GROMACS .gro file of C-alpha atoms in nm:
model
  435
    1UNK     CA    1   2.601  -0.331  -1.219
    2UNK     CA    2   2.333  -0.283  -0.950
    3UNK     CA    3   2.047  -0.529  -0.901
    4UNK     CA    4   1.810  -0.270  -1.047
    5UNK     CA    5   2.034  -0.228  -1.352
    6UNK     CA    6   2.054  -0.604  -1.404
    7UNK     CA    7   1.675  -0.619  -1.382
    8UNK     CA    8   1.641  -0.344  -1.642
    9UNK     CA    9   1.890  -0.513  -1.875
   10UNK     CA   10   1.726  -0.854  -1.843
   11UNK     CA   11   1.373  -0.723  -1.892
   12UNK     CA   12   1.475  -0.530  -2.201
   13UNK     CA   13   1.627  -0.849  -2.342
   14UNK     CA   14   1.319  -1.054  -2.250
   15UNK     CA   15   1.090  -0.788  -2.394
   16UNK     CA   16   1.267  -0.808  -2.730
   17UNK     CA   17   1.259  -1.187  -2.732
   18UNK     CA   18   0.911  -1.248  -2.598
   19UNK     CA   19   0.747  -0.946  -2.752
   20UNK     CA   20   0.863  -0.964  -3.111
   21UNK     CA   21   0.508  -0.919  -3.227
   22UNK     CA   22   0.414  -0.664  -2.964
   23UNK     CA   23   0.411  -0.371  -3.208
   24UNK     CA   24   0.130  -0.533  -3.401
   25UNK     CA   25  -0.049  -0.635  -3.084
   26UNK     CA   26  -0.026  -0.285  -2.944
   27UNK     CA   27  -0.231  -0.163  -3.237
   28UNK     CA   28  -0.522  -0.309  -3.045
   29UNK     CA   29  -0.451  -0.088  -2.742
   30UNK     CA   30  -0.735   0.149  -2.678
   31UNK     CA   31  -0.961  -0.014  -2.936
   32UNK     CA   32  -1.125  -0.265  -2.703
   33UNK     CA   33  -1.449  -0.172  -2.540
   34UNK     CA   34  -1.725  -0.355  -2.359
   35UNK     CA   35  -1.901  -0.436  -2.687
   36UNK     CA   36  -1.598  -0.588  -2.859
   37UNK     CA   37  -1.550  -0.961  -2.880
   38UNK     CA   38  -1.280  -1.033  -2.623
   39UNK     CA   39  -1.136  -1.383  -2.599
   40UNK     CA   40  -0.832  -1.595  -2.526
   41UNK     CA   41  -0.606  -1.642  -2.227
   42UNK     CA   42  -0.539  -1.343  -2.001
   43UNK     CA   43  -0.226  -1.382  -1.790
   44UNK     CA   44  -0.235  -1.192  -1.460
   45UNK     CA   45   0.060  -1.161  -1.221
   46UNK     CA   46  -0.068  -1.149  -0.863
   47UNK     CA   47   0.127  -1.131  -0.536
   48UNK     CA   48  -0.164  -1.070  -0.297
   49UNK     CA   49  -0.290  -1.333  -0.055
   50UNK     CA   50  -0.544  -1.425   0.211
   51UNK     CA   51  -0.888  -1.269   0.212
   52UNK     CA   52  -0.766  -0.997  -0.026
   53UNK     CA   53  -0.685  -1.264  -0.281
   54UNK     CA   54  -1.032  -1.413  -0.230
   55UNK     CA   55  -1.178  -1.072  -0.313
   56UNK     CA   56  -0.957  -1.053  -0.623
   57UNK     CA   57  -1.093  -1.386  -0.737
   58UNK     CA   58  -1.449  -1.265  -0.690
   59UNK     CA   59  -1.378  -0.982  -0.931
   60UNK     CA   60  -1.191  -1.203  -1.176
   61UNK     CA   61  -1.480  -1.452  -1.177
   62UNK     CA   62  -1.726  -1.168  -1.238
   63UNK     CA   63  -1.508  -1.053  -1.529
   64UNK     CA   64  -1.502  -1.397  -1.693
   65UNK     CA   65  -1.877  -1.426  -1.644
   66UNK     CA   66  -1.910  -1.108  -1.851
   67UNK     CA   67  -1.646  -1.223  -2.100
   68UNK     CA   68  -1.697  -1.602  -2.117
   69UNK     CA   69  -1.451  -1.641  -2.405
   70UNK     CA   70  -1.168  -1.526  -2.176
   71UNK     CA   71  -0.981  -1.757  -1.941
   72UNK     CA   72  -0.754  -1.615  -1.672
   73UNK     CA   73  -0.420  -1.775  -1.591
   74UNK     CA   74  -0.282  -1.636  -1.268
   75UNK     CA   75   0.092  -1.623  -1.206
   76UNK     CA   76   0.103  -1.629  -0.827
   77UNK     CA   77   0.404  -1.476  -0.651
   78UNK     CA   78   0.430  -1.592  -0.292
   79UNK     CA   79   0.658  -1.482  -0.011
   80UNK     CA   80   0.681  -1.250   0.286
   81UNK     CA   81   0.762  -0.883   0.317
   82UNK     CA   82   0.816  -0.660   0.014
   83UNK     CA   83   0.713  -0.861  -0.292
   84UNK     CA   84   0.906  -0.665  -0.555
   85UNK     CA   85   1.193  -0.913  -0.545
   86UNK     CA   86   0.962  -1.204  -0.625
   87UNK     CA   87   0.803  -1.016  -0.913
   88UNK     CA   88   1.146  -0.934  -1.058
   89UNK     CA   89   1.248  -1.299  -1.032
   90UNK     CA   90   0.937  -1.412  -1.218
   91UNK     CA   91   0.979  -1.161  -1.499
   92UNK     CA   92   1.352  -1.217  -1.538
   93UNK     CA   93   1.282  -1.591  -1.533
   94UNK     CA   94   1.076  -1.556  -1.849
   95UNK     CA   95   0.715  -1.508  -1.738
   96UNK     CA   96   0.525  -1.305  -1.995
   97UNK     CA   97   0.206  -1.155  -1.852
   98UNK     CA   98  -0.068  -0.920  -1.966
   99UNK     CA   99  -0.155  -0.749  -1.638
  100UNK     CA  100   0.028  -0.681  -1.311
  101UNK     CA  101  -0.107  -0.567  -0.977
  102UNK     CA  102   0.123  -0.299  -0.833
  103UNK     CA  103   0.138  -0.077  -0.526
  104UNK     CA  104   0.484   0.085  -0.557
  105UNK     CA  105   0.525   0.402  -0.769
  106UNK     CA  106   0.902   0.347  -0.770
  107UNK     CA  107   0.854  -0.005  -0.907
  108UNK     CA  108   0.624   0.123  -1.182
  109UNK     CA  109   0.908   0.353  -1.289
  110UNK     CA  110   1.151   0.062  -1.276
  111UNK     CA  111   0.926  -0.147  -1.499
  112UNK     CA  112   0.883   0.143  -1.740
  113UNK     CA  113   1.258   0.201  -1.760
  114UNK     CA  114   1.291  -0.168  -1.845
  115UNK     CA  115   1.056  -0.125  -2.143
  116UNK     CA  116   0.795  -0.344  -1.978
  117UNK     CA  117   0.486  -0.119  -1.971
  118UNK     CA  118   0.257   0.037  -2.227
  119UNK     CA  119   0.066   0.359  -2.164
  120UNK     CA  120  -0.312   0.364  -2.123
  121UNK     CA  121  -0.402   0.723  -2.213
  122UNK     CA  122  -0.601   0.609  -2.516
  123UNK     CA  123  -0.797   0.370  -2.296
  124UNK     CA  124  -0.889   0.655  -2.063
  125UNK     CA  125  -1.060   0.819  -2.361
  126UNK     CA  126  -1.208   0.518  -2.539
  127UNK     CA  127  -1.350   0.353  -2.226
  128UNK     CA  128  -1.461   0.682  -2.070
  129UNK     CA  129  -1.262   0.638  -1.749
  130UNK     CA  130  -1.223   1.015  -1.733
  131UNK     CA  131  -1.596   1.034  -1.656
  132UNK     CA  132  -1.564   0.783  -1.369
  133UNK     CA  133  -1.226   0.857  -1.211
  134UNK     CA  134  -1.093   1.200  -1.122
  135UNK     CA  135  -0.791   1.359  -1.282
  136UNK     CA  136  -0.600   1.341  -0.953
  137UNK     CA  137  -0.613   0.961  -0.957
  138UNK     CA  138  -0.504   0.957  -1.319
  139UNK     CA  139  -0.211   1.182  -1.233
  140UNK     CA  140  -0.099   0.939  -0.960
  141UNK     CA  141  -0.059   0.669  -1.227
  142UNK     CA  142   0.141   0.888  -1.464
  143UNK     CA  143   0.511   0.916  -1.541
  144UNK     CA  144   0.651   1.202  -1.751
  145UNK     CA  145   0.308   1.299  -1.881
  146UNK     CA  146   0.192   0.950  -1.982
  147UNK     CA  147  -0.047   0.733  -1.781
  148UNK     CA  148   0.048   0.375  -1.698
  149UNK     CA  149  -0.138   0.282  -1.381
  150UNK     CA  150  -0.513   0.250  -1.327
  151UNK     CA  151  -0.584   0.287  -0.955
  152UNK     CA  152  -0.848   0.040  -0.842
  153UNK     CA  153  -0.837   0.104  -0.467
  154UNK     CA  154  -0.685   0.354  -0.229
  155UNK     CA  155  -0.624   0.354   0.141
  156UNK     CA  156  -0.566   0.577   0.439
  157UNK     CA  157  -0.234   0.477   0.597
  158UNK     CA  158  -0.265   0.719   0.888
  159UNK     CA  159  -0.552   0.538   1.059
  160UNK     CA  160  -0.512   0.330   1.376
  161UNK     CA  161  -0.713   0.010   1.418
  162UNK     CA  162  -0.840  -0.104   1.756
  163UNK     CA  163  -1.084  -0.340   1.923
  164UNK     CA  164  -1.359  -0.146   2.097
  165UNK     CA  165  -1.389  -0.372   2.401
  166UNK     CA  166  -1.021  -0.313   2.481
  167UNK     CA  167  -1.066   0.060   2.529
  168UNK     CA  168  -1.380   0.001   2.734
  169UNK     CA  169  -1.194  -0.243   2.960
  170UNK     CA  170  -0.926   0.021   3.022
  171UNK     CA  171  -1.186   0.290   3.101
  172UNK     CA  172  -1.112   0.485   2.782
  173UNK     CA  173  -1.444   0.623   2.660
  174UNK     CA  174  -1.331   0.723   2.311
  175UNK     CA  175  -1.017   0.691   2.098
  176UNK     CA  176  -0.745   0.946   2.181
  177UNK     CA  177  -0.754   1.262   1.973
  178UNK     CA  178  -0.421   1.419   2.073
  179UNK     CA  179  -0.070   1.280   2.097
  180UNK     CA  180  -0.064   1.339   2.473
  181UNK     CA  181  -0.391   1.149   2.516
  182UNK     CA  182  -0.257   0.870   2.299
  183UNK     CA  183   0.065   0.830   2.500
  184UNK     CA  184  -0.128   0.858   2.829
  185UNK     CA  185  -0.351   0.569   2.722
  186UNK     CA  186  -0.057   0.327   2.731
  187UNK     CA  187  -0.053   0.312   3.111
  188UNK     CA  188  -0.429   0.259   3.128
  189UNK     CA  189  -0.419  -0.027   2.879
  190UNK     CA  190  -0.121  -0.190   3.050
  191UNK     CA  191  -0.298  -0.164   3.387
  192UNK     CA  192  -0.602  -0.332   3.230
  193UNK     CA  193  -0.384  -0.638   3.162
  194UNK     CA  194  -0.280  -0.601   2.798
  195UNK     CA  195   0.072  -0.708   2.703
  196UNK     CA  196   0.155  -0.403   2.492
  197UNK     CA  197  -0.069  -0.111   2.388
  198UNK     CA  198   0.086  -0.065   2.043
  199UNK     CA  199   0.149  -0.352   1.801
  200UNK     CA  200   0.468  -0.277   1.606
  201UNK     CA  201   0.521  -0.526   1.321
  202UNK     CA  202   0.899  -0.494   1.290
  203UNK     CA  203   0.988  -0.809   1.094
  204UNK     CA  204   0.988  -0.664   0.743
  205UNK     CA  205   0.844  -0.321   0.664
  206UNK     CA  206   0.538  -0.223   0.870
  207UNK     CA  207   0.739  -0.069   1.154
  208UNK     CA  208   0.807   0.221   0.916
  209UNK     CA  209   0.439   0.322   0.915
  210UNK     CA  210   0.473   0.514   1.242
  211UNK     CA  211   0.777   0.709   1.127
  212UNK     CA  212   0.615   0.803   0.797
  213UNK     CA  213   0.300   0.953   0.947
  214UNK     CA  214   0.503   1.119   1.223
  215UNK     CA  215   0.717   1.281   0.952
  216UNK     CA  216   0.399   1.421   0.794
  217UNK     CA  217   0.258   1.541   1.126
  218UNK     CA  218   0.582   1.707   1.239
  219UNK     CA  219   0.711   1.846   0.907
  220UNK     CA  220   0.433   1.832   0.646
  221UNK     CA  221   0.388   1.677   0.304
  222UNK     CA  222   0.643   1.902   0.135
  223UNK     CA  223   0.923   1.774   0.358
  224UNK     CA  224   0.816   1.413   0.310
  225UNK     CA  225   0.804   1.460  -0.066
  226UNK     CA  226   1.150   1.615  -0.071
  227UNK     CA  227   1.289   1.331   0.139
  228UNK     CA  228   1.139   1.072  -0.097
  229UNK     CA  229   1.310   1.244  -0.391
  230UNK     CA  230   1.632   1.294  -0.188
  231UNK     CA  231   1.605   1.670  -0.223
  232UNK     CA  232   1.683   1.686   0.149
  233UNK     CA  233   1.911   1.448   0.333
  234UNK     CA  234   1.811   1.181   0.583
  235UNK     CA  235   2.018   1.365   0.841
  236UNK     CA  236   1.801   1.676   0.807
  237UNK     CA  237   1.673   1.802   1.148
  238UNK     CA  238   1.312   1.756   1.034
  239UNK     CA  239   1.373   1.384   0.978
  240UNK     CA  240   1.541   1.345   1.315
  241UNK     CA  241   1.253   1.526   1.483
  242UNK     CA  242   1.006   1.269   1.348
  243UNK     CA  243   1.218   0.978   1.466
  244UNK     CA  244   1.253   1.144   1.805
  245UNK     CA  245   0.872   1.150   1.833
  246UNK     CA  246   0.871   0.781   1.751
  247UNK     CA  247   1.122   0.731   2.034
  248UNK     CA  248   0.878   0.902   2.272
  249UNK     CA  249   0.635   0.616   2.213
  250UNK     CA  250   0.897   0.354   2.281
  251UNK     CA  251   1.028   0.511   2.599
  252UNK     CA  252   0.670   0.557   2.723
  253UNK     CA  253   0.620   0.180   2.721
  254UNK     CA  254   0.413   0.147   2.407
  255UNK     CA  255   0.536  -0.168   2.256
  256UNK     CA  256   0.706  -0.430   2.466
  257UNK     CA  257   1.050  -0.582   2.408
  258UNK     CA  258   1.234  -0.523   2.079
  259UNK     CA  259   1.260  -0.897   2.007
  260UNK     CA  260   0.880  -0.913   2.022
  261UNK     CA  261   0.846  -0.627   1.776
  262UNK     CA  262   1.094  -0.785   1.536
  263UNK     CA  263   0.925  -1.126   1.545
  264UNK     CA  264   0.604  -1.048   1.357
  265UNK     CA  265   0.477  -0.900   1.033
  266UNK     CA  266   0.153  -0.701   1.029
  267UNK     CA  267  -0.078  -1.002   1.014
  268UNK     CA  268   0.077  -1.165   1.321
  269UNK     CA  269   0.043  -0.839   1.513
  270UNK     CA  270  -0.318  -0.808   1.396
  271UNK     CA  271  -0.377  -1.154   1.541
  272UNK     CA  272  -0.236  -1.030   1.872
  273UNK     CA  273  -0.503  -0.762   1.886
  274UNK     CA  274  -0.810  -0.919   1.732
  275UNK     CA  275  -0.765  -1.283   1.829
  276UNK     CA  276  -0.530  -1.305   2.128
  277UNK     CA  277  -0.658  -0.981   2.291
  278UNK     CA  278  -0.300  -0.907   2.396
  279UNK     CA  279  -0.236  -0.573   2.221
  280UNK     CA  280  -0.447  -0.272   2.129
  281UNK     CA  281  -0.342  -0.033   1.851
  282UNK     CA  282  -0.226  -0.113   1.495
  283UNK     CA  283  -0.127   0.147   1.236
  284UNK     CA  284  -0.170  -0.029   0.902
  285UNK     CA  285  -0.351   0.003   0.569
  286UNK     CA  286  -0.712  -0.054   0.479
  287UNK     CA  287  -0.661  -0.421   0.396
  288UNK     CA  288  -0.697  -0.469   0.772
  289UNK     CA  289  -1.069  -0.405   0.725
  290UNK     CA  290  -1.100  -0.701   0.491
  291UNK     CA  291  -0.907  -0.923   0.733
  292UNK     CA  292  -1.120  -0.819   1.030
  293UNK     CA  293  -1.443  -0.889   0.842
  294UNK     CA  294  -1.352  -1.210   0.665
  295UNK     CA  295  -1.077  -1.378   0.867
  296UNK     CA  296  -1.177  -1.276   1.220
  297UNK     CA  297  -1.552  -1.262   1.148
  298UNK     CA  298  -1.583  -0.933   1.339
  299UNK     CA  299  -1.853  -0.672   1.286
  300UNK     CA  300  -1.724  -0.342   1.154
  301UNK     CA  301  -1.818  -0.051   1.379
  302UNK     CA  302  -1.933  -0.279   1.661
  303UNK     CA  303  -1.634  -0.500   1.738
  304UNK     CA  304  -1.357  -0.287   1.595
  305UNK     CA  305  -1.295   0.065   1.475
  306UNK     CA  306  -1.048   0.304   1.314
  307UNK     CA  307  -0.941   0.646   1.435
  308UNK     CA  308  -0.722   0.897   1.261
  309UNK     CA  309  -0.366   0.948   1.382
  310UNK     CA  310  -0.371   1.169   1.693
  311UNK     CA  311  -0.303   1.541   1.656
  312UNK     CA  312   0.042   1.668   1.747
  313UNK     CA  313  -0.041   2.039   1.731
  314UNK     CA  314   0.264   2.121   1.520
  315UNK     CA  315   0.077   2.274   1.228
  316UNK     CA  316   0.050   1.963   1.012
  317UNK     CA  317  -0.238   1.765   1.159
  318UNK     CA  318  -0.429   1.795   0.829
  319UNK     CA  319  -0.197   1.542   0.663
  320UNK     CA  320  -0.236   1.173   0.584
  321UNK     CA  321  -0.024   0.902   0.431
  322UNK     CA  322  -0.204   0.719   0.153
  323UNK     CA  323  -0.145   0.423  -0.071
  324UNK     CA  324  -0.304   0.290  -0.386
  325UNK     CA  325  -0.312  -0.036  -0.569
  326UNK     CA  326  -0.313  -0.016  -0.944
  327UNK     CA  327  -0.333  -0.228  -1.257
  328UNK     CA  328  -0.052  -0.212  -1.513
  329UNK     CA  329  -0.055  -0.357  -1.864
  330UNK     CA  330   0.261  -0.487  -2.025
  331UNK     CA  331   0.414  -0.392  -2.356
  332UNK     CA  332   0.474  -0.755  -2.458
  333UNK     CA  333   0.159  -0.921  -2.322
  334UNK     CA  334   0.001  -1.152  -2.582
  335UNK     CA  335  -0.360  -1.042  -2.519
  336UNK     CA  336  -0.376  -0.660  -2.494
  337UNK     CA  337  -0.743  -0.656  -2.594
  338UNK     CA  338  -0.845  -0.870  -2.295
  339UNK     CA  339  -0.607  -0.677  -2.071
  340UNK     CA  340  -0.775  -0.349  -2.158
  341UNK     CA  341  -1.120  -0.497  -2.101
  342UNK     CA  342  -1.001  -0.632  -1.766
  343UNK     CA  343  -0.890  -0.286  -1.654
  344UNK     CA  344  -1.218  -0.140  -1.770
  345UNK     CA  345  -1.412  -0.395  -1.566
  346UNK     CA  346  -1.246  -0.275  -1.245
  347UNK     CA  347  -1.409   0.067  -1.294
  348UNK     CA  348  -1.757  -0.087  -1.324
  349UNK     CA  349  -2.025  -0.080  -1.055
  350UNK     CA  350  -2.002  -0.458  -1.023
  351UNK     CA  351  -1.630  -0.457  -0.942
  352UNK     CA  352  -1.639  -0.138  -0.735
  353UNK     CA  353  -1.917  -0.275  -0.518
  354UNK     CA  354  -1.736  -0.605  -0.462
  355UNK     CA  355  -1.449  -0.392  -0.334
  356UNK     CA  356  -1.683  -0.190  -0.111
  357UNK     CA  357  -1.847  -0.499   0.037
  358UNK     CA  358  -1.504  -0.632   0.126
  359UNK     CA  359  -1.399  -0.312   0.300
  360UNK     CA  360  -1.205  -0.141   0.021
  361UNK     CA  361  -1.260   0.202  -0.135
  362UNK     CA  362  -1.269   0.243  -0.512
  363UNK     CA  363  -1.197   0.573  -0.691
  364UNK     CA  364  -1.471   0.492  -0.944
  365UNK     CA  365  -1.786   0.705  -0.922
  366UNK     CA  366  -1.977   0.383  -0.998
  367UNK     CA  367  -1.926   0.282  -0.634
  368UNK     CA  368  -2.233   0.260  -0.412
  369UNK     CA  369  -2.082   0.436  -0.109
  370UNK     CA  370  -2.374   0.328   0.110
  371UNK     CA  371  -2.195  -0.008   0.118
  372UNK     CA  372  -1.907   0.145   0.315
  373UNK     CA  373  -1.897   0.059   0.682
  374UNK     CA  374  -1.791   0.278   0.973
  375UNK     CA  375  -1.416   0.236   0.933
  376UNK     CA  376  -1.417   0.295   0.559
  377UNK     CA  377  -1.622   0.611   0.612
  378UNK     CA  378  -1.365   0.733   0.867
  379UNK     CA  379  -1.086   0.657   0.621
  380UNK     CA  380  -1.242   0.813   0.312
  381UNK     CA  381  -1.340   1.123   0.510
  382UNK     CA  382  -0.983   1.160   0.633
  383UNK     CA  383  -0.843   1.123   0.283
  384UNK     CA  384  -1.092   1.377   0.146
  385UNK     CA  385  -1.003   1.637   0.409
  386UNK     CA  386  -0.625   1.590   0.425
  387UNK     CA  387  -0.313   1.700   0.246
  388UNK     CA  388  -0.193   1.369   0.109
  389UNK     CA  389   0.146   1.207   0.071
  390UNK     CA  390   0.219   0.869  -0.083
  391UNK     CA  391   0.366   0.605   0.147
  392UNK     CA  392   0.734   0.697   0.168
  393UNK     CA  393   0.865   0.341   0.150
  394UNK     CA  394   0.680   0.285  -0.179
  395UNK     CA  395   0.853   0.587  -0.334
  396UNK     CA  396   1.210   0.484  -0.250
  397UNK     CA  397   1.440   0.291  -0.485
  398UNK     CA  398   1.451  -0.080  -0.406
  399UNK     CA  399   1.803  -0.091  -0.262
  400UNK     CA  400   1.742   0.215  -0.047
  401UNK     CA  401   1.410   0.097   0.092
  402UNK     CA  402   1.576  -0.220   0.221
  403UNK     CA  403   1.841  -0.019   0.407
  404UNK     CA  404   1.576   0.220   0.539
  405UNK     CA  405   1.377  -0.064   0.693
  406UNK     CA  406   1.681  -0.240   0.839
  407UNK     CA  407   1.801   0.080   1.002
  408UNK     CA  408   1.457   0.141   1.153
  409UNK     CA  409   1.478  -0.209   1.302
  410UNK     CA  410   1.804  -0.101   1.466
  411UNK     CA  411   1.625   0.209   1.594
  412UNK     CA  412   1.357  -0.007   1.759
  413UNK     CA  413   1.632  -0.187   1.950
  414UNK     CA  414   1.789   0.138   2.067
  415UNK     CA  415   1.583   0.459   2.037
  416UNK     CA  416   1.853   0.675   2.198
  417UNK     CA  417   1.943   1.010   2.051
  418UNK     CA  418   2.290   0.889   1.955
  419UNK     CA  419   2.152   0.585   1.775
  420UNK     CA  420   1.897   0.799   1.590
  421UNK     CA  421   2.192   0.994   1.448
  422UNK     CA  422   2.368   0.670   1.354
  423UNK     CA  423   2.058   0.522   1.190
  424UNK     CA  424   1.985   0.831   0.981
  425UNK     CA  425   2.350   0.864   0.876
  426UNK     CA  426   2.347   0.504   0.750
  427UNK     CA  427   2.031   0.562   0.546
  428UNK     CA  428   2.178   0.881   0.402
  429UNK     CA  429   2.496   0.699   0.298
  430UNK     CA  430   2.288   0.446   0.108
  431UNK     CA  431   2.067   0.718  -0.044
  432UNK     CA  432   2.367   0.896  -0.193
  433UNK     CA  433   2.428   0.602  -0.425
  434UNK     CA  434   2.065   0.512  -0.497
  435UNK     CA  435   1.937   0.797  -0.714
   0.00000   0.00000   0.00000
């Protein structure tokens, strides 16, 4: 039995034990609205940390101010890297929660297959979310025609963060627009005294970001989508071509020694840019905006900026990788009424504007977009004008995504053509038993 199968079996068992009364409780689903009396304990499973967690607490406090009869108990999952393992452990260990934060479409499907989730289509109607959030966002949270996830923020994962004074010091007047300009900037930045132009966080997962956008820019969203569903193999020439482009960066002196790349996660590499002034470019999600504002106390648009991934001229420069974070409600949660009200609150102007002030974009039309700073405007404009593809790693089954990331670590240590073939063959072998 695979780990995923064990998880499904255990959750089904726990769901039957802990949710014996869930059928009656689910009768409340969709009936709650802002005027209803909502009370009791709301149990929220949360794996986010740092300044993003502080922002979460701002919204949770605003919710309980509106619903003073509700108390929130937070089940905090801590760790490093991909947090799905920690969430599984908590749920298998007997935690029964009302609401989960999620960012992985594949994990949502895993939870659904385990009988853990309840749909929220009725809530879309009764709360009027269809008037605030577009159908496309609703579709992203759906499985087999039923909606389970409510997206509360989305991000451009094809944007590169940088500190403006670094480019100025290297005599670079504006961020590179083309791939050739981007690669040519490495020598200028190195000459200006920086340790490595590109920060590659290779410790857990973030080193895959470069490959995933390069796959989009070299082969398009259709190819990336097919790869995520294993409708093409990992040894397909289009996949190798993207990894070969990645190798161009490494051989051009982008990133320093492999042991340096493998030593840090994204936050450590962000520190190298924005605190140590040792590195220059970081390809990472929009949570970087919150960190820059609140942890580094930098001024958006003045001290740091974001530019869209440089153009490769291969016919797919109108593509972007995107992610979302969503709220899921459980089938066996003891307080479905409060859970539904909690989801509804995240679509409100109050919650959406807390997100905006902290550097996050909300899909809710209640958002005051004048609160967006320079980098968020760059990101939302890119998302609006691009063909979009979900982050590949978030679409892969859990056992496959681990192998994918490990093999890309091996690629960082040896970006030769022969090793690219070896790396992709190993991922393909794993993929054949993962779907």
